[in-house]
Short mmCIF file of C-alpha atoms in Angstrom, two decimals:
data_model
loop_
_atom_site.label_atom_id
_atom_site.label_comp_id
_atom_site.label_asym_id
_atom_site.label_seq_id
_atom_site.Cartn_x
_atom_site.Cartn_y
_atom_site.Cartn_z
CA ILE D 23 137.40 252.61 184.34
CA SER D 24 136.89 254.22 187.72
CA ALA D 25 138.08 257.82 187.33
CA ALA D 26 137.21 260.37 184.66
CA ASP D 27 139.27 260.98 181.55
CA ILE D 28 140.56 264.53 181.02
CA ASN D 29 140.27 265.67 177.40
CA PRO D 30 140.72 269.43 176.89
CA SER D 31 139.66 269.20 173.23
CA GLN D 32 136.26 267.58 173.73
CA ASP D 33 133.04 269.27 172.63
CA TYR D 34 131.52 269.91 176.08
CA ASP D 35 132.71 270.43 179.64
CA VAL D 36 131.44 267.00 180.64
CA ILE D 37 130.62 263.96 178.51
CA HIS D 38 128.93 260.88 179.93
CA THR D 39 129.47 257.70 177.91
CA LEU D 40 126.66 255.27 178.60
CA THR D 41 126.73 251.56 177.82
CA PHE D 42 123.45 249.71 177.33
CA ALA D 43 122.72 246.02 177.15
CA GLU D 44 120.49 246.70 174.14
CA GLY D 45 120.41 249.62 171.74
CA SER D 46 116.71 250.27 172.08
CA GLY D 47 114.16 251.99 174.29
CA THR D 48 114.74 255.22 176.17
CA CYS D 49 116.92 256.45 179.03
CA ASN D 50 115.92 258.75 181.85
CA ILE D 51 117.83 261.97 182.45
CA ARG D 52 117.39 264.81 184.90
CA LEU D 53 119.55 267.77 185.87
CA TYR D 54 120.50 269.39 189.18
CA ARG D 55 122.15 272.73 189.91
CA GLY D 56 122.54 273.78 193.52
CA SER D 57 119.24 272.28 194.70
CA ASN D 58 117.49 268.95 195.18
CA SER D 59 114.79 270.17 192.80
CA ALA D 60 115.29 269.13 189.20
CA TYR D 61 116.76 271.89 187.05
CA THR D 62 115.79 272.90 183.50
CA GLY D 63 118.71 272.94 181.09
CA THR D 64 120.09 271.77 177.76
CA VAL D 65 122.19 268.69 177.00
CA TYR D 66 123.23 267.00 173.77
CA TYR D 67 123.16 263.31 172.88
CA ARG D 68 124.46 261.05 170.14
CA ALA D 69 124.86 257.38 169.30
CA GLY D 70 128.42 256.12 169.54
CA THR D 71 131.39 258.35 170.35
CA SER D 72 131.62 260.53 167.24
CA GLY D 73 129.42 262.45 164.86
CA ALA D 74 126.73 265.09 165.23
CA TRP D 75 124.97 265.85 168.50
CA THR D 76 121.22 266.27 168.97
CA GLU D 77 119.99 268.99 171.35
CA LEU D 78 117.70 267.96 174.20
CA SER D 79 115.85 270.22 176.62
CA VAL D 80 115.69 268.58 180.05
CA SER D 81 113.03 269.62 182.55
CA GLY D 82 111.67 267.99 185.67
CA THR D 83 112.10 264.29 186.39
CA THR D 84 110.48 262.59 183.38
CA THR D 85 112.67 263.63 180.42
CA THR D 86 114.09 260.76 178.34
CA PHE D 87 116.23 260.40 175.24
CA PRO D 88 116.09 257.56 172.68
CA VAL D 89 118.60 254.71 172.97
CA SER D 90 119.60 253.78 169.43
CA SER D 91 122.96 252.12 170.14
CA THR D 92 124.59 250.13 172.91
CA THR D 93 126.94 253.13 173.32
CA MET D 94 125.43 256.59 173.74
CA GLN D 95 126.96 259.89 174.83
CA ILE D 96 125.45 262.82 176.71
CA GLY D 97 127.35 266.12 176.65
CA HIS D 98 126.77 269.40 178.44
CA ASP D 99 128.59 272.45 179.70
CA ASN D 100 128.90 273.32 183.38
CA ASN D 101 126.31 276.10 183.14
CA LYS D 102 127.55 277.57 186.41
CA SER D 103 125.61 279.86 188.70
CA GLY D 104 128.03 281.17 191.28
CA ASN D 105 129.74 278.02 192.53
CA ASP D 106 126.89 275.71 191.54
CA TYR D 107 127.46 273.47 188.52
CA MET D 108 124.78 271.83 186.40
CA THR D 109 125.18 268.07 186.68
CA ALA D 110 123.29 265.20 185.08
CA SER D 111 121.52 262.31 186.78
CA PHE D 112 120.37 259.02 185.29
CA TYR D 113 118.16 258.26 188.28
CA GLY D 114 115.91 255.25 187.97
CA GLN D 115 117.33 253.72 184.80
CA ALA D 116 116.69 250.33 186.40
CA THR D 117 117.20 248.14 183.34
CA ASN D 118 119.38 248.22 180.21
CA LEU D 119 121.95 250.81 181.45
CA ILE D 120 125.01 248.78 182.46
CA GLY D 121 127.95 251.22 182.39
CA ILE D 122 128.80 254.90 182.83
CA ALA D 123 132.15 256.52 182.05
CA ILE D 124 132.92 260.23 182.43
CA SER D 125 135.15 262.58 180.45
CA GLN D 126 135.91 266.18 181.47
CA LYS D 127 137.54 269.10 179.69
CA ALA D 128 139.38 269.87 182.92
CA VAL D 129 139.67 268.78 186.53
CA PHE D 130 137.04 270.44 188.73
CA SER D 131 138.88 273.00 190.84
CA GLY D 132 138.43 275.54 193.64
CA THR D 133 135.05 275.87 195.34
CA MET D 134 132.18 273.61 194.35
CA GLY D 135 128.62 274.62 195.21
CA ASN D 136 125.69 272.53 196.40
CA HIS D 137 124.27 269.22 195.11
CA PHE D 138 127.24 268.35 192.90
CA MET D 139 126.56 265.02 191.13
CA TYR D 140 123.53 264.50 193.35
CA ASN D 141 121.58 261.28 192.60
CA TYR D 142 123.90 260.58 189.70
CA ALA D 143 123.21 256.86 189.31
CA SER D 144 120.57 256.22 191.97
CA TYR D 145 118.39 253.16 191.35
CA CYS D 146 120.35 252.07 188.29
CA TYR D 147 120.04 248.46 189.36
CA SER D 148 121.78 246.95 186.32
CA LEU D 149 124.97 249.04 186.41
CA THR D 150 128.13 246.97 186.56
CA SER D 151 130.57 249.83 185.81
CA LEU D 152 130.44 253.37 187.20
CA ALA D 153 133.11 256.07 187.00
CA VAL D 154 133.63 259.08 189.29
CA PRO D 155 134.49 262.64 188.26
CA ASP D 156 137.99 264.01 188.78
CA THR D 157 137.62 266.17 191.89
CA SER D 158 141.29 266.32 192.86
CA GLY D 159 141.41 270.11 192.35
CA LEU D 160 138.53 270.98 194.67
CA THR D 161 139.34 272.89 197.86
CA SER D 162 135.83 273.18 199.34
CA VAL D 163 132.39 271.74 198.58
CA GLY D 164 128.84 272.66 199.45
CA THR D 165 125.95 270.61 200.76
CA TYR D 166 124.97 267.21 199.36
CA PHE D 167 128.29 266.66 197.58
CA MET D 168 127.89 263.41 195.60
CA THR D 169 125.04 262.35 197.88
CA TYR D 170 123.16 259.24 196.65
CA TYR D 171 125.79 258.92 193.91
CA ALA D 172 125.53 255.14 193.53
CA SER D 173 122.56 254.56 195.80
CA ASN D 174 120.86 251.21 195.17
CA CYS D 175 123.22 250.22 192.37
CA SER D 176 122.83 246.65 193.51
CA SER D 177 124.76 245.04 190.62
CA LEU D 178 127.97 247.02 191.18
CA THR D 179 130.86 244.93 192.44
CA SER D 180 133.37 247.80 192.29
CA LEU D 181 132.97 251.47 193.24
CA ALA D 182 135.57 254.24 193.16
CA VAL D 183 135.90 256.87 195.87
CA PRO D 184 136.41 260.46 194.62
CA ASP D 185 139.76 262.17 195.11
CA THR D 186 139.48 264.51 198.12
CA SER D 187 143.19 265.25 198.45
CA GLY D 188 142.73 269.01 197.94
CA LEU D 189 139.72 269.54 200.23
CA ASN D 190 139.94 271.93 203.17
CA SER D 191 136.23 272.12 204.03
CA VAL D 192 132.94 270.35 203.33
CA SER D 193 129.31 271.02 204.18
CA ASP D 194 126.34 268.95 205.34
CA SER D 195 125.55 265.53 203.86
CA PHE D 196 129.00 265.17 202.35
CA MET D 197 128.89 261.90 200.36
CA GLY D 198 125.82 260.85 202.31
CA TYR D 199 124.31 257.53 201.13
CA TYR D 200 127.06 257.35 198.51
CA ALA D 201 126.95 253.54 198.41
CA TYR D 202 123.58 252.87 200.02
CA GLY D 203 122.07 249.61 198.82
CA CYS D 204 125.20 248.56 196.90
CA SER D 205 124.65 245.00 198.03
CA SER D 206 127.14 243.30 195.68
CA LEU D 207 130.22 245.43 196.38
CA LEU D 208 133.54 243.62 196.58
CA ARG D 209 135.94 246.47 195.77
CA LEU D 210 136.41 250.10 196.79
CA GLU D 211 138.88 251.83 194.44
CA LEU D 212 140.75 254.18 196.77
CA PRO D 213 142.72 257.31 195.77
CA ALA D 214 144.80 259.32 198.27
CA ALA D 215 143.04 259.22 201.65
CA GLY D 216 142.70 263.02 201.61
CA TRP D 217 139.77 264.38 203.61
CA PHE D 218 139.11 261.02 205.24
CA VAL D 219 142.37 261.05 207.21
CA GLY D 220 140.88 263.41 209.78
CA HIS D 221 137.17 263.01 209.14
CA ASN D 222 135.02 259.91 209.60
CA ILE D 223 132.46 259.63 206.80
CA ASP D 224 129.74 256.98 206.48
CA TRP D 225 129.00 256.13 202.84
CA SER D 226 126.18 253.76 203.88
CA VAL D 227 127.86 250.63 202.56
CA PRO D 228 125.53 247.73 203.47
CA SER D 229 126.60 245.90 206.63
CA ASP D 230 126.54 242.52 204.89
CA ARG D 231 129.61 243.61 202.88
CA LEU D 232 131.73 242.99 205.99
CA ASN D 233 134.37 240.31 205.23
CA TYR D 234 133.63 240.57 201.49
CA LEU D 235 134.54 244.19 200.73
CA LYS D 236 138.16 245.26 200.28
CA GLY D 237 139.83 248.57 199.44
CA TYR D 238 142.37 248.75 196.61
CA VAL D 239 145.16 251.32 196.29
CA THR D 240 147.93 251.88 193.74
CA ASN D 241 150.83 252.93 195.98
CA SER D 242 152.21 252.09 199.40
CA THR D 243 151.75 255.60 200.82
CA ASP D 244 148.00 255.47 200.20
CA GLN D 245 147.89 251.92 201.52
CA THR D 246 149.41 253.01 204.83
CA ALA D 247 146.97 255.92 205.14
CA TRP D 248 143.90 253.83 204.40
CA LYS D 249 144.99 250.98 206.66
CA ALA D 250 144.81 253.43 209.55
CA LEU D 251 141.19 254.11 208.60
CA THR D 252 140.16 250.53 209.34
CA ALA D 253 140.40 251.37 213.07
CA SER D 254 137.16 251.60 215.05
CA GLY D 255 135.12 254.67 214.11
CA LYS D 256 137.26 255.62 211.11
CA THR D 257 135.95 255.90 207.56
CA LEU D 258 136.75 252.40 206.28
CA TYR D 259 135.58 250.85 209.55
CA LEU D 260 132.25 252.67 209.20
CA ASN D 261 131.96 251.22 205.71
CA TYR D 262 132.70 247.62 206.72
CA VAL D 263 136.37 247.33 205.77
CA ARG D 264 137.68 246.52 209.24
CA SER D 265 140.98 244.73 208.74
CA GLU D 266 144.28 246.25 207.60
CA ASN D 267 144.71 243.13 205.48
CA ASP D 268 141.69 244.20 203.44
CA VAL D 269 143.50 247.29 202.11
CA VAL D 270 145.24 245.81 199.10
CA LEU D 271 148.08 247.27 197.03
CA GLU D 272 147.69 246.90 193.26
CA GLY D 273 149.82 248.36 190.50
CA GLY D 274 148.77 250.94 187.93
CA SER D 275 146.47 253.93 187.84
CA SER D 276 142.88 254.21 186.62
CA ARG D 277 143.11 257.90 185.67
CA ARG D 278 143.72 258.64 181.99
CA ILE D 279 144.55 262.02 180.47
CA ILE D 280 143.92 262.46 176.76
CA ILE D 281 145.64 265.40 175.06
CA THR D 282 144.54 266.06 171.48
CA GLN D 283 146.57 268.42 169.31
#
């Protein structure tokens, strides 16, 4: 899974489904809303993917929740303040956490404030699977949009790029250090080229990924657009995909929409 599910009937605005190698120990969680300082808010957790939720107050950078199953879920509402959304971070869960999927009640749309999904999976060294939120409805984003999203996820071999097809404007540090330290990457899962067609963005892909990393698309239109971005100074070139032959067309789509009556 690379892109979020959309499930309008789910309990909370966002649900993070976490996969652990072992159903024991604890998992770190912190929250951000419009700032790089950790935010105080409420989330809910449960073992598995059904049943009752347990309330958890999250404050600062040291809050944890108990891991009692190899599958755990964290749910929370957007808790907006202006255009700023409350988002979770599993920063520093260096061992045990191996996968993160995301489910949303709806596509994020319109204007997004600052520090959206900041530090989401930073220093989660054991992650082998990491989804991205559905951002296809966003028209503008504030500072630090998805900055440090997968920073130092050194076990990831595949990383999806968020859908920027609706964006008209971005602010400072847009996707800065998005893939910093992702030293095992072999695949970038690419949506429509969107914002990157006219804007050259460095995601900090490690330089040693050159000749190993490829971009994968699901239709020929996107393939043509991304191939152009392997030219010198363009987004894929900056992130060490420097041959048109390394933009590969594959069938199918990773986005799933779940409608529950």
